[in-house]
Amino acid sequence: MLVSATEMLKKAKEGHYAVGQFNINNLEWTKAILATAQELNSPVILGVSEGAGKYMTGFKTVAAMVKAMIEEMNITVPVALHLDHGTYDGCYKCIKAGFSSIMFDGSHYPIEENVEKTKELVKVAHAMGLSIEAEVGSIGGEEDGVVGMGECADPDECKAIADLGIDFLAAGIGNIHGKYPANWQGLSFETLDKIQAKTGDMPLVLHGGTGIPADMIKKAIDLGVAKINVNTECQLSFAAATREYIEAGKDQQGKGYDPRKLLAPGAAAIKETVKEKMELFGSVGKA
Ligand code: 13P
């Protein structure tokens, strides 16, 4: 069932668990994530970056594929199709394409401009029944060529954006996209605590879910995080399983080169990663 992410995240915040956003790259990813959510009776958010959208030929293709898969696979758990780190133009494209949720990432604009653009997009998204995420304090690491330095967001700026009527808020707390470097300082729970004190019921979003130790994830959920984004970890699992298959020479045996066989171990590995995360986040059985 394609829905906005508003209700599922409100419930998650109240119930002290988090819903995973798993980024999709192609049909295998989408199918694996949807199947796992259904098997575990968990709500799920499918994240699509602008780069991944382009790779899949455009947001219209993505929306059509996801909607059709939900129907053909009899997916009854709540599924949100969400633009990840959207630009202003990207948000409009996804609204038009039939997404059920968008993220406007205005974190690189001066706060006044971030407020102004977010405010406009809140109005448009809500009028069309979509949920909207906004961002304060850019998330570190590199994603689709956008490099952030892993800032800690200013709690007052978080409040200013939260007050615009957004549905959930991504705030930097020292998290970064991709693998964490060996000298990473960890999440700033002090910042998270201050942000939650200013933003109250607002579900908070933790980007860069790959590689954050389980105890930090649990503490972040205790402090108000209700959505956790995971991308790189599924890519790493997929790549490792595919490498193993090829290194074992299985693509050379029989019709092992058939894409349905060649991509199967990678898809199974994604399912395993998604399952582990849903169990850790506490969303199993919450659909
Ligand atoms: P990772 O790739 O580090 O899991 O981060 C995903 C993310 O935050 C997408 O917005």
PDB file of C-alpha atoms and ligand atoms in Angstrom:
ATOM      1  CA  MET A   1       0.000   0.000   0.000  1.00  0.00           C
ATOM      2  CA  LEU A   2       1.605   3.269  -1.132  1.00  0.00           C
ATOM      3  CA  VAL A   3       1.166   5.926   1.549  1.00  0.00           C
ATOM      4  CA  SER A   4       2.838   9.107   2.724  1.00  0.00           C
ATOM      5  CA  ALA A   5       5.317   8.637   5.557  1.00  0.00           C
ATOM      6  CA  THR A   6       3.479  10.918   7.992  1.00  0.00           C
ATOM      7  CA  GLU A   7       1.406   8.337   9.874  1.00  0.00           C
ATOM      8  CA  MET A   8       4.030   5.605  10.013  1.00  0.00           C
ATOM      9  CA  LEU A   9       6.592   8.000  11.487  1.00  0.00           C
ATOM     10  CA  LYS A  10       4.167   9.526  13.966  1.00  0.00           C
ATOM     11  CA  LYS A  11       3.423   6.003  15.191  1.00  0.00           C
ATOM     12  CA  ALA A  12       7.143   5.159  15.285  1.00  0.00           C
ATOM     13  CA  LYS A  13       7.983   8.219  17.363  1.00  0.00           C
ATOM     14  CA  GLU A  14       5.157   7.436  19.802  1.00  0.00           C
ATOM     15  CA  GLY A  15       6.119   3.759  19.944  1.00  0.00           C
ATOM     16  CA  HIS A  16       9.877   4.394  20.350  1.00  0.00           C
ATOM     17  CA  TYR A  17      11.059   2.571  17.266  1.00  0.00           C
ATOM     18  CA  ALA A  18      12.279   3.716  13.850  1.00  0.00           C
ATOM     19  CA  VAL A  19      11.199   2.992  10.282  1.00  0.00           C
ATOM     20  CA  GLY A  20      14.024   2.249   7.852  1.00  0.00           C
ATOM     21  CA  GLN A  21      14.483   4.172   4.652  1.00  0.00           C
ATOM     22  CA  PHE A  22      16.286   1.879   2.241  1.00  0.00           C
ATOM     23  CA  ASN A  23      17.535   3.470  -0.959  1.00  0.00           C
ATOM     24  CA  ILE A  24      16.673   1.759  -4.227  1.00  0.00           C
ATOM     25  CA  ASN A  25      18.813   1.555  -7.354  1.00  0.00           C
ATOM     26  CA  ASN A  26      16.974  -0.827  -9.632  1.00  0.00           C
ATOM     27  CA  LEU A  27      14.336  -3.537  -9.818  1.00  0.00           C
ATOM     28  CA  GLU A  28      16.288  -6.075  -7.724  1.00  0.00           C
ATOM     29  CA  TRP A  29      16.704  -3.602  -4.862  1.00  0.00           C
ATOM     30  CA  THR A  30      13.046  -2.604  -4.883  1.00  0.00           C
ATOM     31  CA  LYS A  31      11.768  -6.167  -5.045  1.00  0.00           C
ATOM     32  CA  ALA A  32      14.110  -7.342  -2.251  1.00  0.00           C
ATOM     33  CA  ILE A  33      13.171  -4.495   0.100  1.00  0.00           C
ATOM     34  CA  LEU A  34       9.418  -4.777  -0.522  1.00  0.00           C
ATOM     35  CA  ALA A  35       9.479  -8.559  -0.028  1.00  0.00           C
ATOM     36  CA  THR A  36      11.363  -8.223   3.273  1.00  0.00           C
ATOM     37  CA  ALA A  37       9.007  -5.554   4.607  1.00  0.00           C
ATOM     38  CA  GLN A  38       6.015  -7.755   3.778  1.00  0.00           C
ATOM     39  CA  GLU A  39       7.608 -10.875   5.318  1.00  0.00           C
ATOM     40  CA  LEU A  40       8.379  -8.984   8.534  1.00  0.00           C
ATOM     41  CA  ASN A  41       5.116  -7.038   8.575  1.00  0.00           C
ATOM     42  CA  SER A  42       7.061  -3.790   8.778  1.00  0.00           C
ATOM     43  CA  PRO A  43       6.371  -0.334   7.355  1.00  0.00           C
ATOM     44  CA  VAL A  44       9.107   0.772   4.945  1.00  0.00           C
ATOM     45  CA  ILE A  45      10.333   3.831   3.096  1.00  0.00           C
ATOM     46  CA  LEU A  46      11.930   3.451  -0.327  1.00  0.00           C
ATOM     47  CA  GLY A  47      14.464   6.247  -0.787  1.00  0.00           C
ATOM     48  CA  VAL A  48      15.388   7.515  -4.246  1.00  0.00           C
ATOM     49  CA  SER A  49      18.267   9.953  -4.686  1.00  0.00           C
ATOM     50  CA  GLU A  50      18.273  12.257  -7.687  1.00  0.00           C
ATOM     51  CA  GLY A  51      21.194  10.262  -9.117  1.00  0.00           C
ATOM     52  CA  ALA A  52      19.416   6.932  -8.693  1.00  0.00           C
ATOM     53  CA  GLY A  53      16.265   8.427 -10.212  1.00  0.00           C
ATOM     54  CA  LYS A  54      18.246   9.494 -13.261  1.00  0.00           C
ATOM     55  CA  TYR A  55      19.922   6.076 -13.451  1.00  0.00           C
ATOM     56  CA  MET A  56      16.493   4.419 -13.579  1.00  0.00           C
ATOM     57  CA  THR A  57      15.621   6.777 -16.497  1.00  0.00           C
ATOM     58  CA  GLY A  58      13.586   9.217 -14.397  1.00  0.00           C
ATOM     59  CA  PHE A  59      11.206   9.557 -11.475  1.00  0.00           C
ATOM     60  CA  LYS A  60       8.175   8.560 -13.560  1.00  0.00           C
ATOM     61  CA  THR A  61       9.730   5.164 -14.254  1.00  0.00           C
ATOM     62  CA  VAL A  62      10.498   4.734 -10.550  1.00  0.00           C
ATOM     63  CA  ALA A  63       6.972   5.634  -9.429  1.00  0.00           C
ATOM     64  CA  ALA A  64       5.387   3.374 -12.054  1.00  0.00           C
ATOM     65  CA  MET A  65       7.658   0.460 -11.099  1.00  0.00           C
ATOM     66  CA  VAL A  66       7.047   0.813  -7.367  1.00  0.00           C
ATOM     67  CA  LYS A  67       3.278   1.152  -7.739  1.00  0.00           C
ATOM     68  CA  ALA A  68       3.088  -1.854 -10.050  1.00  0.00           C
ATOM     69  CA  MET A  69       5.305  -3.972  -7.791  1.00  0.00           C
ATOM     70  CA  ILE A  70       3.181  -3.173  -4.750  1.00  0.00           C
ATOM     71  CA  GLU A  71       0.184  -4.448  -6.681  1.00  0.00           C
ATOM     72  CA  GLU A  72       1.782  -7.464  -8.369  1.00  0.00           C
ATOM     73  CA  MET A  73       3.573  -8.610  -5.184  1.00  0.00           C
ATOM     74  CA  ASN A  74       0.449  -8.065  -3.029  1.00  0.00           C
ATOM     75  CA  ILE A  75       2.300  -5.770  -0.653  1.00  0.00           C
ATOM     76  CA  THR A  76      -0.112  -4.762   2.094  1.00  0.00           C
ATOM     77  CA  VAL A  77       2.321  -3.112   4.551  1.00  0.00           C
ATOM     78  CA  PRO A  78       2.625   0.696   4.372  1.00  0.00           C
ATOM     79  CA  VAL A  79       5.222   1.761   1.786  1.00  0.00           C
ATOM     80  CA  ALA A  80       6.328   5.348   1.221  1.00  0.00           C
ATOM     81  CA  LEU A  81       8.153   6.315  -1.973  1.00  0.00           C
ATOM     82  CA  HIS A  82      10.423   9.139  -0.922  1.00  0.00           C
ATOM     83  CA  LEU A  83      12.795  11.497  -2.722  1.00  0.00           C
ATOM     84  CA  ASP A  84      16.133  11.533  -0.874  1.00  0.00           C
ATOM     85  CA  HIS A  85      18.096  14.814  -0.627  1.00  0.00           C
ATOM     86  CA  GLY A  86      15.920  16.498  -3.210  1.00  0.00           C
ATOM     87  CA  THR A  87      16.699  19.766  -4.929  1.00  0.00           C
ATOM     88  CA  TYR A  88      13.957  22.338  -5.339  1.00  0.00           C
ATOM     89  CA  ASP A  89      13.327  21.215  -8.951  1.00  0.00           C
ATOM     90  CA  GLY A  90      13.640  17.547  -8.043  1.00  0.00           C
ATOM     91  CA  CYS A  91      10.876  17.942  -5.459  1.00  0.00           C
ATOM     92  CA  TYR A  92       8.467  19.286  -8.063  1.00  0.00           C
ATOM     93  CA  LYS A  93       9.393  16.485 -10.478  1.00  0.00           C
ATOM     94  CA  CYS A  94       8.659  13.820  -7.844  1.00  0.00           C
ATOM     95  CA  ILE A  95       5.375  15.413  -6.817  1.00  0.00           C
ATOM     96  CA  LYS A  96       4.362  15.274 -10.480  1.00  0.00           C
ATOM     97  CA  ALA A  97       5.663  11.738 -10.978  1.00  0.00           C
ATOM     98  CA  GLY A  98       3.482  10.323  -8.171  1.00  0.00           C
ATOM     99  CA  PHE A  99       5.885   9.927  -5.254  1.00  0.00           C
ATOM    100  CA  SER A 100       4.195   9.806  -1.837  1.00  0.00           C
ATOM    101  CA  SER A 101       6.904  11.705   0.039  1.00  0.00           C
ATOM    102  CA  ILE A 102       9.746  14.138  -0.633  1.00  0.00           C
ATOM    103  CA  MET A 103      12.810  15.460   1.109  1.00  0.00           C
ATOM    104  CA  PHE A 104      13.878  18.989   0.349  1.00  0.00           C
ATOM    105  CA  ASP A 105      17.531  19.350   1.243  1.00  0.00           C
ATOM    106  CA  GLY A 106      18.075  23.055   1.629  1.00  0.00           C
ATOM    107  CA  SER A 107      20.854  22.578   4.173  1.00  0.00           C
ATOM    108  CA  HIS A 108      23.438  24.190   1.878  1.00  0.00           C
ATOM    109  CA  TYR A 109      21.376  27.405   1.561  1.00  0.00           C
ATOM    110  CA  PRO A 110      21.528  30.214   4.122  1.00  0.00           C
ATOM    111  CA  ILE A 111      18.880  29.414   6.757  1.00  0.00           C
ATOM    112  CA  GLU A 112      16.519  32.182   5.506  1.00  0.00           C
ATOM    113  CA  GLU A 113      16.496  30.680   2.015  1.00  0.00           C
ATOM    114  CA  ASN A 114      16.118  27.155   3.381  1.00  0.00           C
ATOM    115  CA  VAL A 115      13.087  28.376   5.386  1.00  0.00           C
ATOM    116  CA  GLU A 116      11.536  30.153   2.419  1.00  0.00           C
ATOM    117  CA  LYS A 117      11.872  27.248  -0.024  1.00  0.00           C
ATOM    118  CA  THR A 118      10.858  24.623   2.558  1.00  0.00           C
ATOM    119  CA  LYS A 119       7.739  26.646   3.428  1.00  0.00           C
ATOM    120  CA  GLU A 120       6.638  26.766  -0.201  1.00  0.00           C
ATOM    121  CA  LEU A 121       7.253  23.037  -0.711  1.00  0.00           C
ATOM    122  CA  VAL A 122       5.365  22.130   2.489  1.00  0.00           C
ATOM    123  CA  LYS A 123       2.296  23.859   1.077  1.00  0.00           C
ATOM    124  CA  VAL A 124       2.534  22.136  -2.295  1.00  0.00           C
ATOM    125  CA  ALA A 125       3.391  18.688  -0.906  1.00  0.00           C
ATOM    126  CA  HIS A 126       0.574  18.738   1.640  1.00  0.00           C
ATOM    127  CA  ALA A 127      -1.948  19.931  -0.919  1.00  0.00           C
ATOM    128  CA  MET A 128      -1.077  16.834  -2.946  1.00  0.00           C
ATOM    129  CA  GLY A 129      -1.129  14.465   0.075  1.00  0.00           C
ATOM    130  CA  LEU A 130       2.644  13.927   0.263  1.00  0.00           C
ATOM    131  CA  SER A 131       4.793  14.031   3.382  1.00  0.00           C
ATOM    132  CA  ILE A 132       7.875  16.229   3.460  1.00  0.00           C
ATOM    133  CA  GLU A 133      11.261  16.017   5.174  1.00  0.00           C
ATOM    134  CA  ALA A 134      13.611  18.972   5.519  1.00  0.00           C
ATOM    135  CA  GLU A 135      17.242  19.169   6.543  1.00  0.00           C
ATOM    136  CA  VAL A 136      19.310  21.379   8.798  1.00  0.00           C
ATOM    137  CA  GLY A 137      23.060  20.973   9.185  1.00  0.00           C
ATOM    138  CA  SER A 138      24.498  19.120   6.248  1.00  0.00           C
ATOM    139  CA  ILE A 139      25.169  15.397   6.611  1.00  0.00           C
ATOM    140  CA  GLY A 140      28.803  14.535   6.040  1.00  0.00           C
ATOM    141  CA  GLY A 141      30.334  12.228   3.491  1.00  0.00           C
ATOM    142  CA  GLU A 142      29.738  11.980  -0.213  1.00  0.00           C
ATOM    143  CA  GLU A 143      26.456  11.103  -1.866  1.00  0.00           C
ATOM    144  CA  ASP A 144      25.857  11.480  -5.576  1.00  0.00           C
ATOM    145  CA  GLY A 145      28.687  13.988  -5.793  1.00  0.00           C
ATOM    146  CA  VAL A 146      27.357  16.180  -2.971  1.00  0.00           C
ATOM    147  CA  VAL A 147      29.971  16.394  -0.232  1.00  0.00           C
ATOM    148  CA  GLY A 148      29.040  17.503   3.290  1.00  0.00           C
ATOM    149  CA  MET A 149      31.336  17.831   6.285  1.00  0.00           C
ATOM    150  CA  GLY A 150      29.200  16.188   9.023  1.00  0.00           C
ATOM    151  CA  GLU A 151      28.032  19.249  10.923  1.00  0.00           C
ATOM    152  CA  CYS A 152      25.990  19.320  14.082  1.00  0.00           C
ATOM    153  CA  ALA A 153      22.770  21.224  13.415  1.00  0.00           C
ATOM    154  CA  ASP A 154      21.864  24.344  15.382  1.00  0.00           C
ATOM    155  CA  PRO A 155      18.822  23.440  17.554  1.00  0.00           C
ATOM    156  CA  ASP A 156      17.271  26.907  17.021  1.00  0.00           C
ATOM    157  CA  GLU A 157      17.499  26.504  13.255  1.00  0.00           C
ATOM    158  CA  CYS A 158      15.931  23.053  13.651  1.00  0.00           C
ATOM    159  CA  LYS A 159      13.017  24.647  15.476  1.00  0.00           C
ATOM    160  CA  ALA A 160      12.630  27.303  12.779  1.00  0.00           C
ATOM    161  CA  ILE A 161      12.340  24.614  10.101  1.00  0.00           C
ATOM    162  CA  ALA A 162      10.224  22.245  12.217  1.00  0.00           C
ATOM    163  CA  ASP A 163       7.714  25.062  12.795  1.00  0.00           C
ATOM    164  CA  LEU A 164       7.036  25.285   9.055  1.00  0.00           C
ATOM    165  CA  GLY A 165       4.758  22.250   9.217  1.00  0.00           C
ATOM    166  CA  ILE A 166       7.164  19.661   7.826  1.00  0.00           C
ATOM    167  CA  ASP A 167       6.462  16.035   8.734  1.00  0.00           C
ATOM    168  CA  PHE A 168       9.957  14.927   9.770  1.00  0.00           C
ATOM    169  CA  LEU A 169      13.324  16.565  10.196  1.00  0.00           C
ATOM    170  CA  ALA A 170      16.843  15.482   9.273  1.00  0.00           C
ATOM    171  CA  ALA A 171      19.345  17.168  11.554  1.00  0.00           C
ATOM    172  CA  GLY A 172      23.083  16.592  11.436  1.00  0.00           C
ATOM    173  CA  ILE A 173      24.464  15.113  14.655  1.00  0.00           C
ATOM    174  CA  GLY A 174      27.911  14.121  13.401  1.00  0.00           C
ATOM    175  CA  ASN A 175      26.550  11.389  11.111  1.00  0.00           C
ATOM    176  CA  ILE A 176      27.947  10.926   7.621  1.00  0.00           C
ATOM    177  CA  HIS A 177      26.996   9.030   4.474  1.00  0.00           C
ATOM    178  CA  GLY A 178      29.012   6.006   3.448  1.00  0.00           C
ATOM    179  CA  LYS A 179      31.528   4.137   5.597  1.00  0.00           C
ATOM    180  CA  TYR A 180      32.599   5.817   8.846  1.00  0.00           C
ATOM    181  CA  PRO A 181      36.317   6.600   9.075  1.00  0.00           C
ATOM    182  CA  ALA A 182      38.336   4.916  11.854  1.00  0.00           C
ATOM    183  CA  ASN A 183      38.723   8.251  13.684  1.00  0.00           C
ATOM    184  CA  TRP A 184      34.966   9.076  13.655  1.00  0.00           C
ATOM    185  CA  GLN A 185      33.898  10.747  16.901  1.00  0.00           C
ATOM    186  CA  GLY A 186      30.475   9.029  17.029  1.00  0.00           C
ATOM    187  CA  LEU A 187      27.032  10.639  17.135  1.00  0.00           C
ATOM    188  CA  SER A 188      26.571  13.786  19.203  1.00  0.00           C
ATOM    189  CA  PHE A 189      23.782  12.788  21.594  1.00  0.00           C
ATOM    190  CA  GLU A 190      24.105  16.130  23.304  1.00  0.00           C
ATOM    191  CA  THR A 191      23.069  17.842  20.047  1.00  0.00           C
ATOM    192  CA  LEU A 192      20.272  15.318  19.482  1.00  0.00           C
ATOM    193  CA  ASP A 193      18.955  15.902  22.995  1.00  0.00           C
ATOM    194  CA  LYS A 194      18.874  19.674  22.445  1.00  0.00           C
ATOM    195  CA  ILE A 195      17.169  19.302  19.060  1.00  0.00           C
ATOM    196  CA  GLN A 196      14.505  16.999  20.483  1.00  0.00           C
ATOM    197  CA  ALA A 197      13.918  19.450  23.383  1.00  0.00           C
ATOM    198  CA  LYS A 198      13.223  22.216  20.827  1.00  0.00           C
ATOM    199  CA  THR A 199      11.228  20.214  18.304  1.00  0.00           C
ATOM    200  CA  GLY A 200       9.040  18.083  20.610  1.00  0.00           C
ATOM    201  CA  ASP A 201       6.918  15.502  18.765  1.00  0.00           C
ATOM    202  CA  MET A 202       8.659  15.957  15.422  1.00  0.00           C
ATOM    203  CA  PRO A 203       9.994  12.603  14.168  1.00  0.00           C
ATOM    204  CA  LEU A 204      13.762  13.039  13.667  1.00  0.00           C
ATOM    205  CA  VAL A 205      15.697  11.422  10.842  1.00  0.00           C
ATOM    206  CA  LEU A 206      19.117   9.837  11.109  1.00  0.00           C
ATOM    207  CA  HIS A 207      20.918   9.768   7.758  1.00  0.00           C
ATOM    208  CA  GLY A 208      24.056   7.714   7.193  1.00  0.00           C
ATOM    209  CA  GLY A 209      22.675   4.585   8.902  1.00  0.00           C
ATOM    210  CA  THR A 210      25.425   2.374   7.441  1.00  0.00           C
ATOM    211  CA  GLY A 211      27.999   1.321  10.014  1.00  0.00           C
ATOM    212  CA  ILE A 212      26.527   3.058  13.074  1.00  0.00           C
ATOM    213  CA  PRO A 213      26.989   0.650  16.011  1.00  0.00           C
ATOM    214  CA  ALA A 214      23.774  -0.922  17.368  1.00  0.00           C
ATOM    215  CA  ASP A 215      24.037   0.746  20.796  1.00  0.00           C
ATOM    216  CA  MET A 216      24.233   4.198  19.176  1.00  0.00           C
ATOM    217  CA  ILE A 217      21.231   3.400  16.981  1.00  0.00           C
ATOM    218  CA  LYS A 218      19.221   2.383  20.044  1.00  0.00           C
ATOM    219  CA  LYS A 219      20.205   5.494  21.964  1.00  0.00           C
ATOM    220  CA  ALA A 220      19.317   7.705  18.971  1.00  0.00           C
ATOM    221  CA  ILE A 221      15.859   6.079  18.835  1.00  0.00           C
ATOM    222  CA  ASP A 222      15.440   6.708  22.577  1.00  0.00           C
ATOM    223  CA  LEU A 223      16.214  10.373  21.922  1.00  0.00           C
ATOM    224  CA  GLY A 224      13.563  10.842  19.231  1.00  0.00           C
ATOM    225  CA  VAL A 225      14.910   9.384  15.971  1.00  0.00           C
ATOM    226  CA  ALA A 226      12.010   7.721  14.131  1.00  0.00           C
ATOM    227  CA  LYS A 227      13.477   7.249  10.631  1.00  0.00           C
ATOM    228  CA  ILE A 228      16.893   5.833   9.779  1.00  0.00           C
ATOM    229  CA  ASN A 229      18.349   5.924   6.273  1.00  0.00           C
ATOM    230  CA  VAL A 230      20.432   3.049   4.946  1.00  0.00           C
ATOM    231  CA  ASN A 231      22.000   2.955   1.512  1.00  0.00           C
ATOM    232  CA  THR A 232      25.673   1.961   1.404  1.00  0.00           C
ATOM    233  CA  GLU A 233      25.209  -1.158   3.534  1.00  0.00           C
ATOM    234  CA  CYS A 234      22.861  -2.760   0.985  1.00  0.00           C
ATOM    235  CA  GLN A 235      25.325  -1.872  -1.780  1.00  0.00           C
ATOM    236  CA  LEU A 236      28.186  -3.501   0.121  1.00  0.00           C
ATOM    237  CA  SER A 237      26.130  -6.650   0.819  1.00  0.00           C
ATOM    238  CA  PHE A 238      25.046  -6.887  -2.816  1.00  0.00           C
ATOM    239  CA  ALA A 239      28.606  -6.416  -4.099  1.00  0.00           C
ATOM    240  CA  ALA A 240      30.130  -8.968  -1.697  1.00  0.00           C
ATOM    241  CA  ALA A 241      27.576 -11.685  -2.555  1.00  0.00           C
ATOM    242  CA  THR A 242      27.919 -11.035  -6.297  1.00  0.00           C
ATOM    243  CA  ARG A 243      31.726 -11.152  -6.073  1.00  0.00           C
ATOM    244  CA  GLU A 244      31.562 -14.461  -4.218  1.00  0.00           C
ATOM    245  CA  TYR A 245      29.297 -15.955  -6.898  1.00  0.00           C
ATOM    246  CA  ILE A 246      31.593 -14.891  -9.712  1.00  0.00           C
ATOM    247  CA  GLU A 247      34.819 -15.789  -7.916  1.00  0.00           C
ATOM    248  CA  ALA A 248      33.407 -19.282  -7.325  1.00  0.00           C
ATOM    249  CA  GLY A 249      32.985 -19.507 -11.119  1.00  0.00           C
ATOM    250  CA  LYS A 250      29.232 -20.030 -10.772  1.00  0.00           C
ATOM    251  CA  ASP A 251      28.466 -17.703 -13.683  1.00  0.00           C
ATOM    252  CA  GLN A 252      30.359 -20.207 -15.883  1.00  0.00           C
ATOM    253  CA  GLN A 253      28.413 -23.242 -14.740  1.00  0.00           C
ATOM    254  CA  GLY A 254      25.286 -24.166 -16.705  1.00  0.00           C
ATOM    255  CA  LYS A 255      23.276 -21.015 -17.280  1.00  0.00           C
ATOM    256  CA  GLY A 256      24.824 -19.260 -14.283  1.00  0.00           C
ATOM    257  CA  TYR A 257      25.261 -16.167 -16.423  1.00  0.00           C
ATOM    258  CA  ASP A 258      21.466 -15.702 -16.658  1.00  0.00           C
ATOM    259  CA  PRO A 259      20.801 -12.393 -14.851  1.00  0.00           C
ATOM    260  CA  ARG A 260      18.068 -14.059 -12.820  1.00  0.00           C
ATOM    261  CA  LYS A 261      20.771 -16.355 -11.412  1.00  0.00           C
ATOM    262  CA  LEU A 262      23.677 -13.906 -11.460  1.00  0.00           C
ATOM    263  CA  LEU A 263      21.821 -11.247  -9.461  1.00  0.00           C
ATOM    264  CA  ALA A 264      20.056 -13.646  -7.075  1.00  0.00           C
ATOM    265  CA  PRO A 265      22.794 -13.915  -4.394  1.00  0.00           C
ATOM    266  CA  GLY A 266      23.089 -10.107  -4.278  1.00  0.00           C
ATOM    267  CA  ALA A 267      19.329  -9.727  -3.927  1.00  0.00           C
ATOM    268  CA  ALA A 268      19.283 -12.322  -1.126  1.00  0.00           C
ATOM    269  CA  ALA A 269      22.086 -10.409   0.620  1.00  0.00           C
ATOM    270  CA  ILE A 270      20.078  -7.164   0.440  1.00  0.00           C
ATOM    271  CA  LYS A 271      17.118  -8.961   2.017  1.00  0.00           C
ATOM    272  CA  GLU A 272      19.328 -10.159   4.869  1.00  0.00           C
ATOM    273  CA  THR A 273      20.696  -6.639   5.493  1.00  0.00           C
ATOM    274  CA  VAL A 274      17.211  -5.097   5.430  1.00  0.00           C
ATOM    275  CA  LYS A 275      15.967  -7.756   7.858  1.00  0.00           C
ATOM    276  CA  GLU A 276      18.831  -7.091  10.292  1.00  0.00           C
ATOM    277  CA  LYS A 277      18.126  -3.352  10.187  1.00  0.00           C
ATOM    278  CA  MET A 278      14.364  -3.717  10.644  1.00  0.00           C
ATOM    279  CA  GLU A 279      14.989  -5.927  13.668  1.00  0.00           C
ATOM    280  CA  LEU A 280      17.468  -3.434  15.129  1.00  0.00           C
ATOM    281  CA  PHE A 281      15.194  -0.446  14.450  1.00  0.00           C
ATOM    282  CA  GLY A 282      12.232  -2.229  16.060  1.00  0.00           C
ATOM    283  CA  SER A 283       9.821  -1.866  13.119  1.00  0.00           C
ATOM    284  CA  VAL A 284       9.096  -5.607  12.738  1.00  0.00           C
ATOM    285  CA  GLY A 285       5.403  -6.354  13.269  1.00  0.00           C
ATOM    286  CA  LYS A 286       4.506  -2.648  13.303  1.00  0.00           C
ATOM    287  CA  ALA A 287       2.716  -2.459   9.919  1.00  0.00           C
TER     288      ALA A 287
HETATM  289  P1  13P B   1      24.395   5.474   4.064  1.00  0.00           P
HETATM  290  O1  13P B   1      24.723   5.297   2.618  1.00  0.00           O
HETATM  291  O2  13P B   1      25.581   5.871   4.870  1.00  0.00           O
HETATM  292  O3  13P B   1      23.688   4.302   4.632  1.00  0.00           O
HETATM  293  O4  13P B   1      23.397   6.728   4.165  1.00  0.00           O
HETATM  294  C1  13P B   1      22.161   6.674   3.531  1.00  0.00           C
HETATM  295  C2  13P B   1      21.441   7.972   3.611  1.00  0.00           C
HETATM  296  O5  13P B   1      21.528   8.692   4.572  1.00  0.00           O
HETATM  297  C3  13P B   1      20.581   8.341   2.484  1.00  0.00           C
HETATM  298  O6  13P B   1      20.082   9.620   2.618  1.00  0.00           O
END
